[in-house]
PDB file of C-alpha atoms and ligand atoms in Angstrom:
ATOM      1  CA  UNK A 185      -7.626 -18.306  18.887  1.00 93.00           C
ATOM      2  CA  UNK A 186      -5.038 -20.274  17.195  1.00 96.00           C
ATOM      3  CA  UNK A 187      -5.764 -18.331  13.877  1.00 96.00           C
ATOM      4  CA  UNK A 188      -4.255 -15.399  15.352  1.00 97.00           C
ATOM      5  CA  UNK A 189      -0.750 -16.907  16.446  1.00 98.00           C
ATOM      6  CA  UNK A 190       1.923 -16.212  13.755  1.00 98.00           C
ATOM      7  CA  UNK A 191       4.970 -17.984  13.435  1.00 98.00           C
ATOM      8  CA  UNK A 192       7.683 -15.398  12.090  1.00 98.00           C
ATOM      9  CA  UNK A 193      11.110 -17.177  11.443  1.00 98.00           C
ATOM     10  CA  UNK A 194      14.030 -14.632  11.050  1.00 98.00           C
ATOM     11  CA  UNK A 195      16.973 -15.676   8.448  1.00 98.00           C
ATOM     12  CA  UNK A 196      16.385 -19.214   8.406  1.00 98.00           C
ATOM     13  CA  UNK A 197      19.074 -20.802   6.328  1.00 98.00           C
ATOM     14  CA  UNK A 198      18.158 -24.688   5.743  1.00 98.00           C
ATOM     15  CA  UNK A 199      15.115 -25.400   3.866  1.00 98.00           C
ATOM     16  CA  UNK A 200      14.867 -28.573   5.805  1.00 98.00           C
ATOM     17  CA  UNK A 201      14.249 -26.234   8.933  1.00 98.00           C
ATOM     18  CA  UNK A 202      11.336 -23.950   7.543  1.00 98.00           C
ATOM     19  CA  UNK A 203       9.057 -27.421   6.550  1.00 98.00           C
ATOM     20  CA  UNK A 204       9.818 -28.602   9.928  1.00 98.00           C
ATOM     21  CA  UNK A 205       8.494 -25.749  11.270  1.00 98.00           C
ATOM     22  CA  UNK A 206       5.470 -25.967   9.094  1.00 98.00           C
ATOM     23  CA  UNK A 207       4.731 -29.713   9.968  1.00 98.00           C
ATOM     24  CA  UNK A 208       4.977 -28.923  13.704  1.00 98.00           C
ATOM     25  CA  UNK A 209       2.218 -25.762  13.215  1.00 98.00           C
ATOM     26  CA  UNK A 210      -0.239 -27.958  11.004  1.00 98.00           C
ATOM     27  CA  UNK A 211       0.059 -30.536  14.082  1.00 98.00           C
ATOM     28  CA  UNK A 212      -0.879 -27.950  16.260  1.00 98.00           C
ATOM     29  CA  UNK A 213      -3.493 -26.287  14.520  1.00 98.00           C
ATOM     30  CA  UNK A 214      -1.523 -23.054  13.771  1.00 98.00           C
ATOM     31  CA  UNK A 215      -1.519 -21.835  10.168  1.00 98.00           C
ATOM     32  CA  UNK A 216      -0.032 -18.442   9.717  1.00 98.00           C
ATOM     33  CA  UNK A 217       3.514 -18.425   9.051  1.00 98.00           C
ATOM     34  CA  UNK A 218       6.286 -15.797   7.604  1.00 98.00           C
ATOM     35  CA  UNK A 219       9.640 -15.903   6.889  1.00 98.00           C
ATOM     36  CA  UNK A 220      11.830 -12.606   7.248  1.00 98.00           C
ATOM     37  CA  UNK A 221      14.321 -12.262   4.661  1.00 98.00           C
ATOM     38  CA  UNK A 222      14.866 -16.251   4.622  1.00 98.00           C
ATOM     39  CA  UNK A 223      18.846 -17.145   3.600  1.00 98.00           C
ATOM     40  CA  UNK A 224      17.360 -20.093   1.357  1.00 98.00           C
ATOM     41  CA  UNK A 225      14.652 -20.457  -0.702  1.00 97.00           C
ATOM     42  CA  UNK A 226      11.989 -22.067   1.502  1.00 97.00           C
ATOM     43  CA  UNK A 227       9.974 -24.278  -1.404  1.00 97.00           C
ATOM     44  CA  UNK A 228      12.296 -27.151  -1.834  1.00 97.00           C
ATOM     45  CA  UNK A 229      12.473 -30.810  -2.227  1.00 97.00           C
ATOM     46  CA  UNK A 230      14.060 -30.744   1.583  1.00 97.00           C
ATOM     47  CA  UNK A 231      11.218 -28.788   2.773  1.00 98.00           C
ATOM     48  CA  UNK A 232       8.441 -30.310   0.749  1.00 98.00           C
ATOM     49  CA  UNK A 233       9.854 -33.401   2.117  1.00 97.00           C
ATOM     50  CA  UNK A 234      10.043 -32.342   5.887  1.00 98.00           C
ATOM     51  CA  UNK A 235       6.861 -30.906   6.120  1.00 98.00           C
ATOM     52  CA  UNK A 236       5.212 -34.615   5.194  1.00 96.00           C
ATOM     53  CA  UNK A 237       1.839 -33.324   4.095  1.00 97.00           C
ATOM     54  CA  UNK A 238       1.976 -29.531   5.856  1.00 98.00           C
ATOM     55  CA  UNK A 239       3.845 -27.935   2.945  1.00 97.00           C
ATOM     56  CA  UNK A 240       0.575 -25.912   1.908  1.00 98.00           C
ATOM     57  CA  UNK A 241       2.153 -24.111   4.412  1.00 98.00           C
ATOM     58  CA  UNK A 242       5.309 -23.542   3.182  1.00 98.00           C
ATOM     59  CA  UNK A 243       3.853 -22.832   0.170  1.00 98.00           C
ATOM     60  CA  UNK A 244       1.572 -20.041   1.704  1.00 98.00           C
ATOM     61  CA  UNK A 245       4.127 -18.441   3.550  1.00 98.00           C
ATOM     62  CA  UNK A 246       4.401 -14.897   3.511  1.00 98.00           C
ATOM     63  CA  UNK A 247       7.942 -14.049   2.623  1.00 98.00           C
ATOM     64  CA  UNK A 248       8.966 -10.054   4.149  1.00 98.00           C
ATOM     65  CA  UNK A 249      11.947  -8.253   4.212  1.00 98.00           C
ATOM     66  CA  UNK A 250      11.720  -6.819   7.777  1.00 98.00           C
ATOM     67  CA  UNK A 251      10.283  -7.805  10.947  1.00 98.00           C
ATOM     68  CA  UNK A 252       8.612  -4.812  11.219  1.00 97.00           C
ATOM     69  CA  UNK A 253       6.661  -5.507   7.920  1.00 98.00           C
ATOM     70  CA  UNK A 254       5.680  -9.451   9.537  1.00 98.00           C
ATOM     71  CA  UNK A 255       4.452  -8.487  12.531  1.00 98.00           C
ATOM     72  CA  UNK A 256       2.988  -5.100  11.994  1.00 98.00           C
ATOM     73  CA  UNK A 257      -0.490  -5.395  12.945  1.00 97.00           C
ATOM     74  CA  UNK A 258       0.353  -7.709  15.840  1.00 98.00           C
ATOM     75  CA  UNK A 259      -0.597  -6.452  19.713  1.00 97.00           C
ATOM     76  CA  UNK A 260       1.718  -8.784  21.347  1.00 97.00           C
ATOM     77  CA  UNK A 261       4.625  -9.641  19.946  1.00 98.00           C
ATOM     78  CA  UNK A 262       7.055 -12.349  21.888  1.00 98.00           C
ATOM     79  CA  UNK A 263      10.865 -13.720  21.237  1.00 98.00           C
ATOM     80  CA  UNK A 264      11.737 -16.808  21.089  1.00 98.00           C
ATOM     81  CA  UNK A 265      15.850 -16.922  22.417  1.00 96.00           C
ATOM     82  CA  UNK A 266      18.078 -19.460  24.103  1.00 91.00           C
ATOM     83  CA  UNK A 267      20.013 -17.278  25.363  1.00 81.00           C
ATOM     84  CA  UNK A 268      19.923 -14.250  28.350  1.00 76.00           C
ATOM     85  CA  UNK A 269      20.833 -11.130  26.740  1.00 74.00           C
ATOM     86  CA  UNK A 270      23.113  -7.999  27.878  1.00 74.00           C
ATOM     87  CA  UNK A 271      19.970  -5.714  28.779  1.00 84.00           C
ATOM     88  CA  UNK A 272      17.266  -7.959  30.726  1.00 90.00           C
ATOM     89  CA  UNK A 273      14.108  -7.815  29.095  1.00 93.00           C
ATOM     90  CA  UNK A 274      10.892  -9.267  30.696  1.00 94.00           C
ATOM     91  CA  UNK A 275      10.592 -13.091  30.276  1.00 95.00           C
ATOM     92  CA  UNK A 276       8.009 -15.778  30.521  1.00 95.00           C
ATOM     93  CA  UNK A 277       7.574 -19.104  30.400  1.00 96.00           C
ATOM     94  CA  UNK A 278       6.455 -21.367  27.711  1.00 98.00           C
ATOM     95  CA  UNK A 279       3.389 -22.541  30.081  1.00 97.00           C
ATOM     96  CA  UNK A 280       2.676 -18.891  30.851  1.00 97.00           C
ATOM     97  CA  UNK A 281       2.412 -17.542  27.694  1.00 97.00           C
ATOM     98  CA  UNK A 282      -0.447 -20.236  26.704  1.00 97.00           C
ATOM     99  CA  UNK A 283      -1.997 -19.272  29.879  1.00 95.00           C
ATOM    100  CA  UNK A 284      -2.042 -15.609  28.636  1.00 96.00           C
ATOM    101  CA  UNK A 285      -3.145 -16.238  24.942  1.00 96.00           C
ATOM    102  CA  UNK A 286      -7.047 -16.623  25.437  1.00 94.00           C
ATOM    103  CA  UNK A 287      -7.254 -13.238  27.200  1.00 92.00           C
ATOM    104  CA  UNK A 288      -4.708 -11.578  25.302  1.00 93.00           C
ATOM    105  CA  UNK A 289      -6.143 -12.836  21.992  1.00 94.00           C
ATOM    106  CA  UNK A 290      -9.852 -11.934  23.310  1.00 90.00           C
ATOM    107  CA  UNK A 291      -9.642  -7.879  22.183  1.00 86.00           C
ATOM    108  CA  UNK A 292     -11.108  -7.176  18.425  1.00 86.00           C
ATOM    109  CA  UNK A 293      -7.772  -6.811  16.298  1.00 91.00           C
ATOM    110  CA  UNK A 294      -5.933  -9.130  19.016  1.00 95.00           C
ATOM    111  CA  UNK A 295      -2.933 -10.793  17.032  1.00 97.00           C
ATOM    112  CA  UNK A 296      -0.201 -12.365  18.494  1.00 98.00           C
ATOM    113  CA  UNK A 297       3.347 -13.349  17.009  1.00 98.00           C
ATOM    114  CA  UNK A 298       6.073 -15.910  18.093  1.00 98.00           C
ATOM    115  CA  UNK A 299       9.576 -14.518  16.362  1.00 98.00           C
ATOM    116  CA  UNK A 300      12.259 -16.974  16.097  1.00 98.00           C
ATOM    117  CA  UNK A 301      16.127 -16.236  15.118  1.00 98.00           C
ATOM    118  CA  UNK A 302      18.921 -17.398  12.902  1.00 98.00           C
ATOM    119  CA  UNK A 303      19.984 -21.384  13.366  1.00 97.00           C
ATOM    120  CA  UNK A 304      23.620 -20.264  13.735  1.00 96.00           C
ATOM    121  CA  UNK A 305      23.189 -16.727  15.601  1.00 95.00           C
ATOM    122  CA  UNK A 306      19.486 -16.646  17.107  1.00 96.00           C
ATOM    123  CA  UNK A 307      18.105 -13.131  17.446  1.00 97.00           C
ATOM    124  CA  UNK A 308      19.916  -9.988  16.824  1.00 96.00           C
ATOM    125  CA  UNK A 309      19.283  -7.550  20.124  1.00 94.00           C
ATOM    126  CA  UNK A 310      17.910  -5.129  18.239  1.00 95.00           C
ATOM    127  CA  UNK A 311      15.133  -8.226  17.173  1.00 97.00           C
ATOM    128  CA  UNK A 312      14.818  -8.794  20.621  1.00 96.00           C
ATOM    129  CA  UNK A 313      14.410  -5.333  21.607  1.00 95.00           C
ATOM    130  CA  UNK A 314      11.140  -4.883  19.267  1.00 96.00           C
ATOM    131  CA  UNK A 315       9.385  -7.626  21.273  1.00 97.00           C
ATOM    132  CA  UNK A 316       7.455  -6.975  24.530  1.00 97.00           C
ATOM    133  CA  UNK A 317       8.719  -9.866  26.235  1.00 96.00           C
ATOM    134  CA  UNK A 318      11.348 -13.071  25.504  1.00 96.00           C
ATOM    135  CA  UNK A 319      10.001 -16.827  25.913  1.00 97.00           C
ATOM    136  CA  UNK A 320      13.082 -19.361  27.064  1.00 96.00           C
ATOM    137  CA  UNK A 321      12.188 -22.861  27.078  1.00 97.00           C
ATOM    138  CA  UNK A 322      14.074 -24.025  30.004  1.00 96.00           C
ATOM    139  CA  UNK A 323      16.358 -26.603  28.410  1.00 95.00           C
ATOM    140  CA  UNK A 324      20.288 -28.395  29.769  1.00 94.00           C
ATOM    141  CA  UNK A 325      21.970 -24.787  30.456  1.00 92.00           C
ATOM    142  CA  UNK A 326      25.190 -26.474  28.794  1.00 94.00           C
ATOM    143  CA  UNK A 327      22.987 -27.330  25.888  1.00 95.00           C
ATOM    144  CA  UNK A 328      20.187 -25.197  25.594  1.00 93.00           C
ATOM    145  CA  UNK A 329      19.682 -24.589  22.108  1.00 95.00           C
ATOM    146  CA  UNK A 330      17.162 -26.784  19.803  1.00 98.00           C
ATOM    147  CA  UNK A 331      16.511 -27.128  16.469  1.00 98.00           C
ATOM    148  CA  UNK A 332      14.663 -24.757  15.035  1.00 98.00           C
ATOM    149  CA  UNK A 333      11.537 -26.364  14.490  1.00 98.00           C
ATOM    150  CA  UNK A 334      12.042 -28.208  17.670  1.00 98.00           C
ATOM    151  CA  UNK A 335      11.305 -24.671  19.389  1.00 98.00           C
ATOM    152  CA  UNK A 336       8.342 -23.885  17.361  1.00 98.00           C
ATOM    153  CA  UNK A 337       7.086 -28.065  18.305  1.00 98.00           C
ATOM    154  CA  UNK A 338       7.273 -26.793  21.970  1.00 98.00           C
ATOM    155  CA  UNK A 339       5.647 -23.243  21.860  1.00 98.00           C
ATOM    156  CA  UNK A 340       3.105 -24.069  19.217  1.00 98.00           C
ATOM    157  CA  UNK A 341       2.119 -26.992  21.669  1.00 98.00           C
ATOM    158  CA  UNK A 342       1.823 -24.629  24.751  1.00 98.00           C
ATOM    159  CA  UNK A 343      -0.289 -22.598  22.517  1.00 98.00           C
ATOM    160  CA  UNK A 344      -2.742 -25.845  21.658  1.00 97.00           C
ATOM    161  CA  UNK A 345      -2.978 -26.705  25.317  1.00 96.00           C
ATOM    162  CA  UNK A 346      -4.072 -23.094  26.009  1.00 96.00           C
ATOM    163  CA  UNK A 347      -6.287 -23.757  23.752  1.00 95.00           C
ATOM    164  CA  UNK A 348      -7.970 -26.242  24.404  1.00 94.00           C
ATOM    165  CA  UNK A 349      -8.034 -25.446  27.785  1.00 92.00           C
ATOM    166  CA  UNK A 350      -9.595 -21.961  26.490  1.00 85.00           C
ATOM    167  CA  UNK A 351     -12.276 -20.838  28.949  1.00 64.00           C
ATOM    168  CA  UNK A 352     -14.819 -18.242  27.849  1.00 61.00           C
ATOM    169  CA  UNK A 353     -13.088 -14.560  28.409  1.00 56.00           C
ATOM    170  CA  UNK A 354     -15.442 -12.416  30.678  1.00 58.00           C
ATOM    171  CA  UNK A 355     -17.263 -10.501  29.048  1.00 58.00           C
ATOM    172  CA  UNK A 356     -18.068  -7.487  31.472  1.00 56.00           C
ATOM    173  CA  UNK A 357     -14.871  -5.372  30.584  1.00 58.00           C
ATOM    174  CA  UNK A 358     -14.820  -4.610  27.090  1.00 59.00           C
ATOM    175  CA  UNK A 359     -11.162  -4.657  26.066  1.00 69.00           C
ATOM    176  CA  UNK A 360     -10.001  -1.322  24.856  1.00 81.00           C
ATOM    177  CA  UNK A 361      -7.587  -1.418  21.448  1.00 89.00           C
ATOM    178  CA  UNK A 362      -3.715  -2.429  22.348  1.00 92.00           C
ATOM    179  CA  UNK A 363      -1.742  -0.154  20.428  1.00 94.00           C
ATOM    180  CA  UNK A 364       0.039  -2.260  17.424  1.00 95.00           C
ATOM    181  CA  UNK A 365       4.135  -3.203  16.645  1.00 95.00           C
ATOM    182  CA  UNK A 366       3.572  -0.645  14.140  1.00 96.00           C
ATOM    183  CA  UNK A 367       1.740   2.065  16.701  1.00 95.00           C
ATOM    184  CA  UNK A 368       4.281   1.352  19.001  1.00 96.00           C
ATOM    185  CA  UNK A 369       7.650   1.863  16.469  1.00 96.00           C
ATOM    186  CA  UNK A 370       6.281   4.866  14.854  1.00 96.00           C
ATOM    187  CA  UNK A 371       5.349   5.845  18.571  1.00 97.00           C
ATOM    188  CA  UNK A 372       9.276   5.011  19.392  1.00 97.00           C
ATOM    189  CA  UNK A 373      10.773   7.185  15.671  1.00 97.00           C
ATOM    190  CA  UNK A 374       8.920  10.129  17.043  1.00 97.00           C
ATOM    191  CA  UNK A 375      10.122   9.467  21.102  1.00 97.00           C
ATOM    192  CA  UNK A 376      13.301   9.407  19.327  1.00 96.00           C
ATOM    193  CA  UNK A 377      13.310  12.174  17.180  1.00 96.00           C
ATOM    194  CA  UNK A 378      12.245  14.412  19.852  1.00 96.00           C
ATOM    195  CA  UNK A 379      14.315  13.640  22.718  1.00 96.00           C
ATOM    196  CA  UNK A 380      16.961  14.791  20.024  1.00 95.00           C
ATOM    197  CA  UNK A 381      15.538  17.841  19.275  1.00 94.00           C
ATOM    198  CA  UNK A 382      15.360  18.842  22.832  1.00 94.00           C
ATOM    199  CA  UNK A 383      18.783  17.507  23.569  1.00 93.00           C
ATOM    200  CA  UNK A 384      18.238  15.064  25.947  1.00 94.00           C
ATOM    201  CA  UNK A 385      19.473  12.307  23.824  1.00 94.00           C
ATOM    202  CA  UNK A 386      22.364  12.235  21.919  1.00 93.00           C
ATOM    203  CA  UNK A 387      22.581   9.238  19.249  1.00 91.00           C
ATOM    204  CA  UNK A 388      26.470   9.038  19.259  1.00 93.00           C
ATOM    205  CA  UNK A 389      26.454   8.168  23.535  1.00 90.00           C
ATOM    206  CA  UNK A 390      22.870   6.225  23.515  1.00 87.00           C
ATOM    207  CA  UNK A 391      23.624   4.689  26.481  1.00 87.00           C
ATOM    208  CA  UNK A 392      21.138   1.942  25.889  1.00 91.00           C
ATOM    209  CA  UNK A 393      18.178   4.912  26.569  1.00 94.00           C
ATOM    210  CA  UNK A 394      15.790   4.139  23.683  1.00 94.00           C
ATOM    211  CA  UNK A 395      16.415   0.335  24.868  1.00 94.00           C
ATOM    212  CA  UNK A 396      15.565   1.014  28.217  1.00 94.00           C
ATOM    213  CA  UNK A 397      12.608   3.228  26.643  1.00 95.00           C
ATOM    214  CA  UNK A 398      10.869   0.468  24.481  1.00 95.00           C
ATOM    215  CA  UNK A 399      11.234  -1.970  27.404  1.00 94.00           C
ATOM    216  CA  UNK A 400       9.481   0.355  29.832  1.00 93.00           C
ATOM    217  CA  UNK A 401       6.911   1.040  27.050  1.00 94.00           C
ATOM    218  CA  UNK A 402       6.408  -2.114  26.473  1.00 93.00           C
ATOM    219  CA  UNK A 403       5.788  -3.534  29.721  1.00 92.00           C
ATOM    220  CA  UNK A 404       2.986  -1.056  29.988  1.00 91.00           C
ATOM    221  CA  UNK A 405       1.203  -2.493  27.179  1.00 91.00           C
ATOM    222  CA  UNK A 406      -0.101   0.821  26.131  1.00 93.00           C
ATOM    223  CA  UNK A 407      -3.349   1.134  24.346  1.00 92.00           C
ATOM    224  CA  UNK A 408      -3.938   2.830  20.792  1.00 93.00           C
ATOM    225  CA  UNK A 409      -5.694   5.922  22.949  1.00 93.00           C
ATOM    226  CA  UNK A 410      -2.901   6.085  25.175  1.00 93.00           C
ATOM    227  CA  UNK A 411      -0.243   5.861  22.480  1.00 94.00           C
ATOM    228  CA  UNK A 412      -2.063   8.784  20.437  1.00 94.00           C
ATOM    229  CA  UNK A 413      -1.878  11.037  23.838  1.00 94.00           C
ATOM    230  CA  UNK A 414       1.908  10.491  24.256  1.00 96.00           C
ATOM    231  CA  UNK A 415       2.221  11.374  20.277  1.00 96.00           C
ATOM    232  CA  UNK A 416       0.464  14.745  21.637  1.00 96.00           C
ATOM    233  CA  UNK A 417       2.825  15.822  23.569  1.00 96.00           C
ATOM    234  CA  UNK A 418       5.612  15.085  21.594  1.00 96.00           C
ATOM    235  CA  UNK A 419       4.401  17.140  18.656  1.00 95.00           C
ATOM    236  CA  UNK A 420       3.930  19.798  21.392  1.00 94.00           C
ATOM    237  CA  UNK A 421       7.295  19.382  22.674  1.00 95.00           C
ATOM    238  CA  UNK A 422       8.780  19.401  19.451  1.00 93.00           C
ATOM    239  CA  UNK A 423       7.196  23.089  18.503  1.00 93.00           C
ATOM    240  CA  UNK A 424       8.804  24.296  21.728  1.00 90.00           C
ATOM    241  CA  UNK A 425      12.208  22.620  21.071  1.00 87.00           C
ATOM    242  CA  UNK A 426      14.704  25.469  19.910  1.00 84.00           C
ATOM    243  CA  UNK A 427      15.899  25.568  16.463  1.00 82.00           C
ATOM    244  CA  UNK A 428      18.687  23.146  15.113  1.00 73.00           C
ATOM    245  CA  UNK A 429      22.091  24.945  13.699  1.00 69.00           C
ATOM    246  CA  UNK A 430      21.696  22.395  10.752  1.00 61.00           C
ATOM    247  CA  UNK A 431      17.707  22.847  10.433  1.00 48.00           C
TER     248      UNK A 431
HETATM  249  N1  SAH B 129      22.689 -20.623  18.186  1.00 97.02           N
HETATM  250  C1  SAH B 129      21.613 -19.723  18.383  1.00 97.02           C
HETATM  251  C2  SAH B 129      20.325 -20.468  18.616  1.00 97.02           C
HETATM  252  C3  SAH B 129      19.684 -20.777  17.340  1.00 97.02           C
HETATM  253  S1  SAH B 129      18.356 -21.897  17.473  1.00 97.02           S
HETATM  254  C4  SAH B 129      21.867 -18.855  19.570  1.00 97.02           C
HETATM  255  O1  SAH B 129      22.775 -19.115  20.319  1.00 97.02           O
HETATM  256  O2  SAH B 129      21.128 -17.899  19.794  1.00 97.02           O
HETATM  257  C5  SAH B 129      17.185 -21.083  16.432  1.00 97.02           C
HETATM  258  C6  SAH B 129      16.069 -20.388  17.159  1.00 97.02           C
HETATM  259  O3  SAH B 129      15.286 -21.351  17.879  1.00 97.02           O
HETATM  260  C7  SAH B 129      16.508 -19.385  18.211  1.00 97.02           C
HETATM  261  O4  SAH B 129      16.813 -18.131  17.647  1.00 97.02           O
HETATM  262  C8  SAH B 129      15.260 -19.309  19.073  1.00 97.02           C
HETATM  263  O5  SAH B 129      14.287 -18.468  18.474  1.00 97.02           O
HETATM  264  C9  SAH B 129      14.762 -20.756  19.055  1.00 97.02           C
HETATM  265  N2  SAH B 129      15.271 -21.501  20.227  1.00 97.02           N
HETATM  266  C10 SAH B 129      16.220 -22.443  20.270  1.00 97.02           C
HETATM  267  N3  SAH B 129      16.392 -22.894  21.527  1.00 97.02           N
HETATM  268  C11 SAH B 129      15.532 -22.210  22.302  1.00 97.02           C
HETATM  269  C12 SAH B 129      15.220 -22.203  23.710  1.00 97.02           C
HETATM  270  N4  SAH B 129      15.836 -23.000  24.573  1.00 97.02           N
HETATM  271  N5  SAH B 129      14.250 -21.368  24.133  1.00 97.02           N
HETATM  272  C13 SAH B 129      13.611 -20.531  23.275  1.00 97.02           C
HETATM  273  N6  SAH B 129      13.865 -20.494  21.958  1.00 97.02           N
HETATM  274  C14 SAH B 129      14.805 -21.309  21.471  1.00 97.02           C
END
């Protein structure tokens, strides 16, 4: 189970931060970490040195451009913020989401990813908006943002507990195939795309629609099948959707 828990750090700008991050993981058992278009370069003496003995993790990271690109073939993907945002988004707690991880991680192709933001800005909304639900760890609401790799510490030890904790997942249902981040955003391109075509969105007043979309989406936790019958009947609605002046 805890092979299939990736760390993704967004932007991280202090070296010091990233082998922190790796030293809490190794503690925990977790091992699969990448770093979205880091703002340092994450092998240095300050991270070497942090990471007292974990830096084969630093080492191993797997440095992307996007978040898209890190968490691609992930099924659940969860954000990490300190702070509420403008559009509510579903939350759960730290001790939940280890309660959830055996039988989310049970499917074949189950991967699960914990994105974390920017030391000095957190997560952009549009990062948060790509996740199917936000973890808060309840902390002083005058002070509630840690340390970077304070915040991994805490959820990578939630997801150890769960662990080890794990009971066997029944086996009588078999799981059917949750759709994947990348499923689910090429799913969201082609919502997009069409609800323009047939005029019922217009990109300069979005109005917070494909927000309130994805969210809804997401909740649902749609599998690959489903996912492939919505795509359907967009390509359907898009023959029927009259021609553009600028087509
Ligand atoms: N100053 C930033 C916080 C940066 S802390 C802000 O106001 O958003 C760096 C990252 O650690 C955050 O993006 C978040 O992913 C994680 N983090 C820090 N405190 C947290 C908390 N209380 N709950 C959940 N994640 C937290």
């Amino acid at each position: 189970m805890l092979d299939r828990i990736r760390i993704v750090l967004i932007g991280t700008s202090h070296p010091g931060n990233i082998g922190g991050v790796a030293r809490a993981m190794h503690n925990m058992g977790l091992a699969d970490l990448a770093l979205v278009a880091p703002r340092c370069e994450p092998v240095t003496a300050d991270s070497v040195s942090r990471a007292s003995g974990a830096d084969h993790l630093v080492h191993g990271a797997r440095v992307v451009e996007t978040l898209e690109q890190a968490v691609a073939d992930c099924t659940l993907v969860v954000g990490a913020s300190a702070r509420s945002r403008t559009l509510p988004w579903p939350m759960i707690a730290p001790r939940a989401l280890g309660a959830r991880l055996p039988q989310e991680l049970a499917g074949d192709g189950a991967r699960v990813a914990l994105v974390f933001g920017r030391e000095d800005s957190g997560l952009t909304n549009a990062e948060l908006q790509r996740c199917h639900a936000h973890v808060h760890i309840p902390t002083n609401p005058d002070f509630s943002s840690l340390n970077l790799a304070a915040a991994v510490q805490v959820l990578a030890y939630e997801c150890r507990l769960a662990w080890l904790e794990e009971e066997p997942a029944p086996t009588e249902e078999p799981a059917q195939a949750l759709a994947t981040h990348e499923e689910l955003e090429h799913y969201f391109a082609h919502l997009e795309r069409t609800l323009i075509a047939i005029g019922f969105h217009d990109p300069a007043m979005p109005r917070q629609l494909m927000a309130r979309l994805r969210r809804f989406t997401l909740r649902a936790r749609p599998e690959r099948m489903e996912l492939n019958i919505l795509r359907g009947i967009l390509s359907d609605t898009e023959k029927l959707a009259p021609p553009r002046d600028d087509a």
